[in-house]
Amino acid sequence: MKKTVFKFLGLVLLLTAGLFTACKEKEAALKVGVCAGPYGDMFLEAIKPELEKKGYKIQIVEFSDYVQPNLALAEKEIDVNLFQHSTYLKKFSSDHELQLSYLTEVPTAAMGIFADKVDSIEDLPQNGVIAIPNDDTNLSRALRVLAQTGAIGIDPSIDASKAKVSDISENPKNFSFTEVTAEILPSVLDSVDAAIINGNYAIGAGLNLNDAVYNEELQAGYFNVVAVRTEDVEKDFSKEIYSIIHSDSFRSVIENPDGQYVAFGRPVDYLK
């Protein structure tokens, strides 16, 4: 009888241990959404190895646009994403009534103005055609980047973060604007006089940021971020990711002189 009881207890303990291990492994598996380009590379090179050292199993899920990664995050198809700046995240979350938050900013490639036919903004032709992103957040950002050069002016009475083409108040060269999805901007470069391209898509298409006729002066709200569901902000994996991004191991990858991140803008808390 005692042997039977002990065997039964042993079986219960074994099953309990197996269940605990399975749950632990499930909790430690993270699906990470990225878009093709430097931020997917950044997660793979500077974050994933450190998470794996802490016992996490990482699966990278690549998306081809700026819409699906947030929808997938909200639907719990992925656990984390890294592809967007905080302004885009906040607006997208508001527009779609999603409960998403960001953990921290990361070094970010500036938006660049690229032109195949000229070497400077000043050389853009009268009545030139400029391609810009068609989503509201990056469209207004592109106009502000062009305004940084002095080539256009934006109506000072409006919120520049919501600027549209109709809000351009000064346009001495009478530029016209073609709005296309952000990810295909590199492919239309040869058919326009200039294209204002997000840094990740420029790099992903093989463009060199140093070849841009102008690179954006990054402002608050336009550094890319690691996003999670708001309910997960205080979970262990979120804290681990935050800690890694503010570690020497992360910075050693970013500061590698032979790497692609050297020219990226640094957020204000980069060294904290």
PDB file of C-alpha atoms in Angstrom:
ATOM      1  CA  MET A   1       0.000   0.000   0.000  1.00  0.00           C
ATOM      2  CA  LYS A   2       2.791   2.414   0.984  1.00  0.00           C
ATOM      3  CA  LYS A   3       4.633   1.660  -2.247  1.00  0.00           C
ATOM      4  CA  THR A   4       1.486   2.440  -4.214  1.00  0.00           C
ATOM      5  CA  VAL A   5       1.028   5.758  -2.373  1.00  0.00           C
ATOM      6  CA  PHE A   6       4.667   6.704  -2.910  1.00  0.00           C
ATOM      7  CA  LYS A   7       4.427   5.822  -6.603  1.00  0.00           C
ATOM      8  CA  PHE A   8       1.287   7.943  -6.907  1.00  0.00           C
ATOM      9  CA  LEU A   9       2.901  10.911  -5.130  1.00  0.00           C
ATOM     10  CA  GLY A  10       5.990  10.541  -7.275  1.00  0.00           C
ATOM     11  CA  LEU A  11       3.871  10.604 -10.409  1.00  0.00           C
ATOM     12  CA  VAL A  12       2.026  13.713  -9.190  1.00  0.00           C
ATOM     13  CA  LEU A  13       5.312  15.488  -8.449  1.00  0.00           C
ATOM     14  CA  LEU A  14       6.716  14.494 -11.837  1.00  0.00           C
ATOM     15  CA  LEU A  15       3.644  15.749 -13.671  1.00  0.00           C
ATOM     16  CA  THR A  16       3.640  18.981 -11.632  1.00  0.00           C
ATOM     17  CA  ALA A  17       7.309  19.588 -12.392  1.00  0.00           C
ATOM     18  CA  GLY A  18       6.703  18.945 -16.080  1.00  0.00           C
ATOM     19  CA  LEU A  19       3.760  21.337 -16.115  1.00  0.00           C
ATOM     20  CA  PHE A  20       5.790  23.999 -14.325  1.00  0.00           C
ATOM     21  CA  THR A  21       8.653  23.594 -16.797  1.00  0.00           C
ATOM     22  CA  ALA A  22       6.278  23.786 -19.767  1.00  0.00           C
ATOM     23  CA  CYS A  23       4.672  26.950 -18.397  1.00  0.00           C
ATOM     24  CA  LYS A  24       8.056  28.482 -17.725  1.00  0.00           C
ATOM     25  CA  GLU A  25       9.225  27.680 -21.252  1.00  0.00           C
ATOM     26  CA  LYS A  26       6.024  29.143 -22.669  1.00  0.00           C
ATOM     27  CA  GLU A  27       6.502  32.354 -20.657  1.00  0.00           C
ATOM     28  CA  ALA A  28      10.108  32.580 -21.842  1.00  0.00           C
ATOM     29  CA  ALA A  29       9.222  32.338 -25.547  1.00  0.00           C
ATOM     30  CA  LEU A  30       8.987  35.752 -27.181  1.00  0.00           C
ATOM     31  CA  LYS A  31       7.788  36.623 -30.674  1.00  0.00           C
ATOM     32  CA  VAL A  32       9.296  39.876 -31.884  1.00  0.00           C
ATOM     33  CA  GLY A  33       7.857  41.865 -34.788  1.00  0.00           C
ATOM     34  CA  VAL A  34      10.184  43.886 -37.016  1.00  0.00           C
ATOM     35  CA  CYS A  35      10.265  45.333 -40.519  1.00  0.00           C
ATOM     36  CA  ALA A  36      13.093  44.555 -42.896  1.00  0.00           C
ATOM     37  CA  GLY A  37      16.013  46.856 -42.250  1.00  0.00           C
ATOM     38  CA  PRO A  38      18.280  48.072 -39.468  1.00  0.00           C
ATOM     39  CA  TYR A  39      15.901  47.724 -36.516  1.00  0.00           C
ATOM     40  CA  GLY A  40      15.365  44.045 -37.160  1.00  0.00           C
ATOM     41  CA  ASP A  41      19.150  43.788 -37.382  1.00  0.00           C
ATOM     42  CA  MET A  42      19.477  45.776 -34.149  1.00  0.00           C
ATOM     43  CA  PHE A  43      17.217  43.381 -32.274  1.00  0.00           C
ATOM     44  CA  LEU A  44      19.054  40.356 -33.695  1.00  0.00           C
ATOM     45  CA  GLU A  45      22.534  41.716 -33.019  1.00  0.00           C
ATOM     46  CA  ALA A  46      22.207  43.774 -29.853  1.00  0.00           C
ATOM     47  CA  ILE A  47      19.166  42.485 -27.922  1.00  0.00           C
ATOM     48  CA  LYS A  48      18.386  38.872 -28.876  1.00  0.00           C
ATOM     49  CA  PRO A  49      21.765  37.399 -27.745  1.00  0.00           C
ATOM     50  CA  GLU A  50      21.384  38.920 -24.288  1.00  0.00           C
ATOM     51  CA  LEU A  51      17.792  37.727 -23.958  1.00  0.00           C
ATOM     52  CA  GLU A  52      18.887  34.218 -24.940  1.00  0.00           C
ATOM     53  CA  LYS A  53      21.522  34.313 -22.205  1.00  0.00           C
ATOM     54  CA  LYS A  54      18.667  34.945 -19.782  1.00  0.00           C
ATOM     55  CA  GLY A  55      16.793  31.872 -21.032  1.00  0.00           C
ATOM     56  CA  TYR A  56      14.374  33.392 -23.547  1.00  0.00           C
ATOM     57  CA  LYS A  57      13.588  31.717 -26.855  1.00  0.00           C
ATOM     58  CA  ILE A  58      13.240  34.398 -29.516  1.00  0.00           C
ATOM     59  CA  GLN A  59      11.271  34.133 -32.752  1.00  0.00           C
ATOM     60  CA  ILE A  60      11.599  37.037 -35.186  1.00  0.00           C
ATOM     61  CA  VAL A  61       8.475  37.809 -37.243  1.00  0.00           C
ATOM     62  CA  GLU A  62       9.107  40.113 -40.205  1.00  0.00           C
ATOM     63  CA  PHE A  63       6.421  42.441 -41.567  1.00  0.00           C
ATOM     64  CA  SER A  64       6.423  44.375 -44.821  1.00  0.00           C
ATOM     65  CA  ASP A  65       4.498  47.471 -43.720  1.00  0.00           C
ATOM     66  CA  TYR A  66       3.904  49.819 -40.771  1.00  0.00           C
ATOM     67  CA  VAL A  67       0.339  48.638 -40.049  1.00  0.00           C
ATOM     68  CA  GLN A  68       0.483  44.927 -39.278  1.00  0.00           C
ATOM     69  CA  PRO A  69       3.153  44.936 -36.516  1.00  0.00           C
ATOM     70  CA  ASN A  70       0.942  46.947 -34.146  1.00  0.00           C
ATOM     71  CA  LEU A  71      -2.222  45.036 -35.009  1.00  0.00           C
ATOM     72  CA  ALA A  72      -0.372  41.761 -34.456  1.00  0.00           C
ATOM     73  CA  LEU A  73       0.930  43.025 -31.123  1.00  0.00           C
ATOM     74  CA  ALA A  74      -2.545  44.037 -29.975  1.00  0.00           C
ATOM     75  CA  GLU A  75      -3.951  40.643 -31.056  1.00  0.00           C
ATOM     76  CA  LYS A  76      -1.197  38.825 -29.100  1.00  0.00           C
ATOM     77  CA  GLU A  77       0.235  37.275 -32.250  1.00  0.00           C
ATOM     78  CA  ILE A  78       3.584  38.766 -31.200  1.00  0.00           C
ATOM     79  CA  ASP A  79       4.864  40.023 -27.839  1.00  0.00           C
ATOM     80  CA  VAL A  80       7.147  42.908 -28.799  1.00  0.00           C
ATOM     81  CA  ASN A  81       7.844  45.047 -31.825  1.00  0.00           C
ATOM     82  CA  LEU A  82      10.623  47.386 -32.899  1.00  0.00           C
ATOM     83  CA  PHE A  83      10.057  49.420 -36.061  1.00  0.00           C
ATOM     84  CA  GLN A  84       8.348  52.745 -35.272  1.00  0.00           C
ATOM     85  CA  HIS A  85       8.899  56.043 -33.491  1.00  0.00           C
ATOM     86  CA  SER A  86       6.837  56.968 -30.452  1.00  0.00           C
ATOM     87  CA  THR A  87       4.735  59.580 -32.276  1.00  0.00           C
ATOM     88  CA  TYR A  88       3.554  56.980 -34.791  1.00  0.00           C
ATOM     89  CA  LEU A  89       2.873  54.462 -32.006  1.00  0.00           C
ATOM     90  CA  LYS A  90       0.758  56.929 -30.030  1.00  0.00           C
ATOM     91  CA  LYS A  91      -1.273  58.045 -33.041  1.00  0.00           C
ATOM     92  CA  PHE A  92      -1.793  54.519 -34.380  1.00  0.00           C
ATOM     93  CA  SER A  93      -2.857  53.301 -30.945  1.00  0.00           C
ATOM     94  CA  SER A  94      -5.298  56.182 -30.589  1.00  0.00           C
ATOM     95  CA  ASP A  95      -6.735  55.796 -34.093  1.00  0.00           C
ATOM     96  CA  HIS A  96      -7.266  52.044 -33.657  1.00  0.00           C
ATOM     97  CA  GLU A  97      -8.108  52.103 -29.940  1.00  0.00           C
ATOM     98  CA  LEU A  98      -5.188  49.836 -29.022  1.00  0.00           C
ATOM     99  CA  GLN A  99      -3.572  49.561 -25.608  1.00  0.00           C
ATOM    100  CA  LEU A 100       0.102  49.690 -26.624  1.00  0.00           C
ATOM    101  CA  SER A 101       3.016  51.373 -24.863  1.00  0.00           C
ATOM    102  CA  TYR A 102       6.731  51.733 -25.436  1.00  0.00           C
ATOM    103  CA  LEU A 103       9.498  50.627 -23.098  1.00  0.00           C
ATOM    104  CA  THR A 104      12.346  52.827 -24.260  1.00  0.00           C
ATOM    105  CA  GLU A 105      13.825  54.603 -27.278  1.00  0.00           C
ATOM    106  CA  VAL A 106      16.705  53.215 -29.329  1.00  0.00           C
ATOM    107  CA  PRO A 107      19.305  54.825 -31.610  1.00  0.00           C
ATOM    108  CA  THR A 108      17.531  55.783 -34.811  1.00  0.00           C
ATOM    109  CA  ALA A 109      18.372  56.412 -38.447  1.00  0.00           C
ATOM    110  CA  ALA A 110      17.167  59.846 -39.464  1.00  0.00           C
ATOM    111  CA  MET A 111      14.763  60.406 -42.341  1.00  0.00           C
ATOM    112  CA  GLY A 112      16.729  61.448 -45.411  1.00  0.00           C
ATOM    113  CA  ILE A 113      16.059  63.456 -48.542  1.00  0.00           C
ATOM    114  CA  PHE A 114      17.461  61.480 -51.468  1.00  0.00           C
ATOM    115  CA  ALA A 115      17.882  62.734 -55.037  1.00  0.00           C
ATOM    116  CA  ASP A 116      19.436  60.881 -57.961  1.00  0.00           C
ATOM    117  CA  LYS A 117      19.743  63.897 -60.251  1.00  0.00           C
ATOM    118  CA  VAL A 118      21.172  66.627 -58.000  1.00  0.00           C
ATOM    119  CA  ASP A 119      23.726  66.926 -55.218  1.00  0.00           C
ATOM    120  CA  SER A 120      22.008  69.470 -52.980  1.00  0.00           C
ATOM    121  CA  ILE A 121      18.599  70.760 -51.957  1.00  0.00           C
ATOM    122  CA  GLU A 122      19.400  74.057 -53.630  1.00  0.00           C
ATOM    123  CA  ASP A 123      19.798  72.269 -56.971  1.00  0.00           C
ATOM    124  CA  LEU A 124      16.284  70.787 -56.975  1.00  0.00           C
ATOM    125  CA  PRO A 125      14.481  72.151 -60.039  1.00  0.00           C
ATOM    126  CA  GLN A 126      11.585  74.576 -60.246  1.00  0.00           C
ATOM    127  CA  ASN A 127       8.294  72.600 -60.274  1.00  0.00           C
ATOM    128  CA  GLY A 128      10.159  69.541 -59.017  1.00  0.00           C
ATOM    129  CA  VAL A 129       8.269  66.460 -57.841  1.00  0.00           C
ATOM    130  CA  ILE A 130       8.999  65.158 -54.339  1.00  0.00           C
ATOM    131  CA  ALA A 131       7.803  61.779 -53.065  1.00  0.00           C
ATOM    132  CA  ILE A 132       6.750  61.579 -49.425  1.00  0.00           C
ATOM    133  CA  PRO A 133       5.118  58.934 -47.169  1.00  0.00           C
ATOM    134  CA  ASN A 134       1.342  58.814 -47.302  1.00  0.00           C
ATOM    135  CA  ASP A 135       0.604  57.949 -43.664  1.00  0.00           C
ATOM    136  CA  ASP A 136      -0.285  61.049 -41.631  1.00  0.00           C
ATOM    137  CA  THR A 137       2.534  60.846 -39.081  1.00  0.00           C
ATOM    138  CA  ASN A 138       5.399  60.325 -41.509  1.00  0.00           C
ATOM    139  CA  LEU A 139       3.893  62.702 -44.077  1.00  0.00           C
ATOM    140  CA  SER A 140       3.980  65.582 -41.603  1.00  0.00           C
ATOM    141  CA  ARG A 141       7.437  64.495 -40.493  1.00  0.00           C
ATOM    142  CA  ALA A 142       8.682  64.542 -44.102  1.00  0.00           C
ATOM    143  CA  LEU A 143       7.329  68.059 -44.586  1.00  0.00           C
ATOM    144  CA  ARG A 144       9.080  69.206 -41.419  1.00  0.00           C
ATOM    145  CA  VAL A 145      12.344  67.662 -42.657  1.00  0.00           C
ATOM    146  CA  LEU A 146      12.009  69.575 -45.920  1.00  0.00           C
ATOM    147  CA  ALA A 147      11.179  72.707 -43.954  1.00  0.00           C
ATOM    148  CA  GLN A 148      14.398  72.245 -41.943  1.00  0.00           C
ATOM    149  CA  THR A 149      16.279  72.895 -45.185  1.00  0.00           C
ATOM    150  CA  GLY A 150      14.416  76.133 -45.855  1.00  0.00           C
ATOM    151  CA  ALA A 151      13.024  74.783 -49.149  1.00  0.00           C
ATOM    152  CA  ILE A 152       9.437  75.169 -47.911  1.00  0.00           C
ATOM    153  CA  GLY A 153       7.662  76.833 -45.035  1.00  0.00           C
ATOM    154  CA  ILE A 154       4.821  75.409 -42.947  1.00  0.00           C
ATOM    155  CA  ASP A 155       1.957  77.580 -41.742  1.00  0.00           C
ATOM    156  CA  PRO A 156       3.083  78.637 -38.222  1.00  0.00           C
ATOM    157  CA  SER A 157      -0.502  78.785 -36.983  1.00  0.00           C
ATOM    158  CA  ILE A 158      -0.998  74.990 -37.236  1.00  0.00           C
ATOM    159  CA  ASP A 159       0.413  72.101 -35.226  1.00  0.00           C
ATOM    160  CA  ALA A 160       3.450  71.104 -37.299  1.00  0.00           C
ATOM    161  CA  SER A 161       3.166  67.490 -36.112  1.00  0.00           C
ATOM    162  CA  LYS A 162      -0.108  67.305 -38.061  1.00  0.00           C
ATOM    163  CA  ALA A 163       0.989  69.249 -41.126  1.00  0.00           C
ATOM    164  CA  LYS A 164      -0.397  68.312 -44.521  1.00  0.00           C
ATOM    165  CA  VAL A 165       0.653  69.425 -47.982  1.00  0.00           C
ATOM    166  CA  SER A 166      -2.176  71.991 -47.865  1.00  0.00           C
ATOM    167  CA  ASP A 167      -0.467  73.561 -44.822  1.00  0.00           C
ATOM    168  CA  ILE A 168       2.627  74.560 -46.792  1.00  0.00           C
ATOM    169  CA  SER A 169       2.724  78.358 -46.635  1.00  0.00           C
ATOM    170  CA  GLU A 170       5.946  78.955 -48.577  1.00  0.00           C
ATOM    171  CA  ASN A 171       6.952  76.978 -51.650  1.00  0.00           C
ATOM    172  CA  PRO A 172       9.209  79.228 -53.753  1.00  0.00           C
ATOM    173  CA  LYS A 173      10.119  76.479 -56.227  1.00  0.00           C
ATOM    174  CA  ASN A 174       6.511  75.323 -56.541  1.00  0.00           C
ATOM    175  CA  PHE A 175       7.290  71.726 -55.620  1.00  0.00           C
ATOM    176  CA  SER A 176       4.518  69.181 -56.074  1.00  0.00           C
ATOM    177  CA  PHE A 177       4.228  66.120 -53.852  1.00  0.00           C
ATOM    178  CA  THR A 178       3.533  62.482 -54.629  1.00  0.00           C
ATOM    179  CA  GLU A 179       2.281  60.492 -51.648  1.00  0.00           C
ATOM    180  CA  VAL A 180       3.165  56.784 -51.563  1.00  0.00           C
ATOM    181  CA  THR A 181       3.455  54.122 -48.874  1.00  0.00           C
ATOM    182  CA  ALA A 182       6.662  54.573 -46.900  1.00  0.00           C
ATOM    183  CA  GLU A 183       8.138  51.182 -47.750  1.00  0.00           C
ATOM    184  CA  ILE A 184       8.116  51.744 -51.527  1.00  0.00           C
ATOM    185  CA  LEU A 185       9.658  55.232 -51.500  1.00  0.00           C
ATOM    186  CA  PRO A 186      13.119  53.919 -52.483  1.00  0.00           C
ATOM    187  CA  SER A 187      11.626  52.266 -55.561  1.00  0.00           C
ATOM    188  CA  VAL A 188      10.148  55.533 -56.887  1.00  0.00           C
ATOM    189  CA  LEU A 189      13.331  57.547 -56.391  1.00  0.00           C
ATOM    190  CA  ASP A 190      14.338  57.320 -60.038  1.00  0.00           C
ATOM    191  CA  SER A 191      10.976  58.679 -61.224  1.00  0.00           C
ATOM    192  CA  VAL A 192      10.873  61.844 -59.056  1.00  0.00           C
ATOM    193  CA  ASP A 193      13.242  64.701 -58.345  1.00  0.00           C
ATOM    194  CA  ALA A 194      13.602  63.736 -54.681  1.00  0.00           C
ATOM    195  CA  ALA A 195      12.146  61.342 -52.134  1.00  0.00           C
ATOM    196  CA  ILE A 196      11.988  61.804 -48.381  1.00  0.00           C
ATOM    197  CA  ILE A 197      12.602  58.329 -47.001  1.00  0.00           C
ATOM    198  CA  ASN A 198      12.523  56.821 -43.511  1.00  0.00           C
ATOM    199  CA  GLY A 199      16.022  55.744 -42.545  1.00  0.00           C
ATOM    200  CA  ASN A 200      15.167  52.067 -42.066  1.00  0.00           C
ATOM    201  CA  TYR A 201      13.614  51.771 -45.523  1.00  0.00           C
ATOM    202  CA  ALA A 202      16.518  53.646 -47.085  1.00  0.00           C
ATOM    203  CA  ILE A 203      19.045  51.295 -45.520  1.00  0.00           C
ATOM    204  CA  GLY A 204      16.894  48.256 -46.315  1.00  0.00           C
ATOM    205  CA  ALA A 205      16.908  49.290 -49.980  1.00  0.00           C
ATOM    206  CA  GLY A 206      20.702  49.607 -50.034  1.00  0.00           C
ATOM    207  CA  LEU A 207      20.814  53.393 -49.870  1.00  0.00           C
ATOM    208  CA  ASN A 208      23.605  55.005 -47.854  1.00  0.00           C
ATOM    209  CA  LEU A 209      22.430  57.659 -45.406  1.00  0.00           C
ATOM    210  CA  ASN A 210      25.607  59.590 -46.157  1.00  0.00           C
ATOM    211  CA  ASP A 211      24.444  59.935 -49.776  1.00  0.00           C
ATOM    212  CA  ALA A 212      21.280  61.813 -48.833  1.00  0.00           C
ATOM    213  CA  VAL A 213      21.257  65.456 -49.870  1.00  0.00           C
ATOM    214  CA  TYR A 214      19.925  66.169 -46.394  1.00  0.00           C
ATOM    215  CA  ASN A 215      19.504  64.163 -43.177  1.00  0.00           C
ATOM    216  CA  GLU A 216      16.866  65.029 -40.633  1.00  0.00           C
ATOM    217  CA  GLU A 217      17.746  66.635 -37.324  1.00  0.00           C
ATOM    218  CA  LEU A 218      15.946  64.123 -35.106  1.00  0.00           C
ATOM    219  CA  GLN A 219      13.530  65.649 -32.602  1.00  0.00           C
ATOM    220  CA  ALA A 220      11.801  64.292 -29.517  1.00  0.00           C
ATOM    221  CA  GLY A 221       9.113  61.788 -30.455  1.00  0.00           C
ATOM    222  CA  TYR A 222      10.906  60.560 -33.573  1.00  0.00           C
ATOM    223  CA  PHE A 223      13.317  58.068 -32.082  1.00  0.00           C
ATOM    224  CA  ASN A 224      12.268  54.471 -32.646  1.00  0.00           C
ATOM    225  CA  VAL A 225      10.951  52.510 -29.692  1.00  0.00           C
ATOM    226  CA  VAL A 226      10.432  48.996 -28.402  1.00  0.00           C
ATOM    227  CA  ALA A 227       6.672  48.541 -28.004  1.00  0.00           C
ATOM    228  CA  VAL A 228       4.624  46.050 -25.975  1.00  0.00           C
ATOM    229  CA  ARG A 229       1.023  45.715 -24.889  1.00  0.00           C
ATOM    230  CA  THR A 230       0.354  48.148 -22.054  1.00  0.00           C
ATOM    231  CA  GLU A 231      -0.628  45.246 -19.802  1.00  0.00           C
ATOM    232  CA  ASP A 232       2.875  43.796 -20.276  1.00  0.00           C
ATOM    233  CA  VAL A 233       4.947  46.870 -19.406  1.00  0.00           C
ATOM    234  CA  GLU A 234       5.776  45.591 -15.920  1.00  0.00           C
ATOM    235  CA  LYS A 235       6.366  41.978 -16.923  1.00  0.00           C
ATOM    236  CA  ASP A 236       9.814  40.445 -16.523  1.00  0.00           C
ATOM    237  CA  PHE A 237      10.555  40.262 -20.246  1.00  0.00           C
ATOM    238  CA  SER A 238       9.825  43.988 -20.627  1.00  0.00           C
ATOM    239  CA  LYS A 239      12.144  44.844 -17.760  1.00  0.00           C
ATOM    240  CA  GLU A 240      14.827  42.582 -19.206  1.00  0.00           C
ATOM    241  CA  ILE A 241      14.606  44.278 -22.618  1.00  0.00           C
ATOM    242  CA  TYR A 242      14.793  47.728 -21.028  1.00  0.00           C
ATOM    243  CA  SER A 243      17.836  46.675 -19.003  1.00  0.00           C
ATOM    244  CA  ILE A 244      19.603  45.260 -22.068  1.00  0.00           C
ATOM    245  CA  ILE A 245      19.049  48.414 -24.137  1.00  0.00           C
ATOM    246  CA  HIS A 246      20.657  50.452 -21.365  1.00  0.00           C
ATOM    247  CA  SER A 247      23.616  48.119 -20.970  1.00  0.00           C
ATOM    248  CA  ASP A 248      27.220  48.194 -22.095  1.00  0.00           C
ATOM    249  CA  SER A 249      26.670  45.094 -24.251  1.00  0.00           C
ATOM    250  CA  PHE A 250      24.007  46.915 -26.284  1.00  0.00           C
ATOM    251  CA  ARG A 251      26.134  50.032 -26.640  1.00  0.00           C
ATOM    252  CA  SER A 252      29.140  48.008 -27.761  1.00  0.00           C
ATOM    253  CA  VAL A 253      27.142  46.857 -30.804  1.00  0.00           C
ATOM    254  CA  ILE A 254      25.838  50.353 -31.549  1.00  0.00           C
ATOM    255  CA  GLU A 255      29.257  51.979 -31.230  1.00  0.00           C
ATOM    256  CA  ASN A 256      31.081  49.434 -33.398  1.00  0.00           C
ATOM    257  CA  PRO A 257      32.830  51.645 -35.984  1.00  0.00           C
ATOM    258  CA  ASP A 258      32.350  48.963 -38.637  1.00  0.00           C
ATOM    259  CA  GLY A 259      28.631  48.582 -37.944  1.00  0.00           C
ATOM    260  CA  GLN A 260      25.627  50.278 -39.511  1.00  0.00           C
ATOM    261  CA  TYR A 261      24.478  52.147 -36.413  1.00  0.00           C
ATOM    262  CA  VAL A 262      27.360  54.588 -35.944  1.00  0.00           C
ATOM    263  CA  ALA A 263      25.598  57.405 -37.809  1.00  0.00           C
ATOM    264  CA  PHE A 264      22.282  56.896 -36.001  1.00  0.00           C
ATOM    265  CA  GLY A 265      20.916  59.606 -33.728  1.00  0.00           C
ATOM    266  CA  ARG A 266      21.117  58.840 -29.998  1.00  0.00           C
ATOM    267  CA  PRO A 267      18.129  59.384 -27.682  1.00  0.00           C
ATOM    268  CA  VAL A 268      18.695  61.519 -24.596  1.00  0.00           C
ATOM    269  CA  ASP A 269      18.681  58.546 -22.184  1.00  0.00           C
ATOM    270  CA  TYR A 270      21.023  56.447 -24.319  1.00  0.00           C
ATOM    271  CA  LEU A 271      23.772  56.442 -21.679  1.00  0.00           C
ATOM    272  CA  LYS A 272      21.479  55.978 -18.681  1.00  0.00           C
TER     273      LYS A 272
END
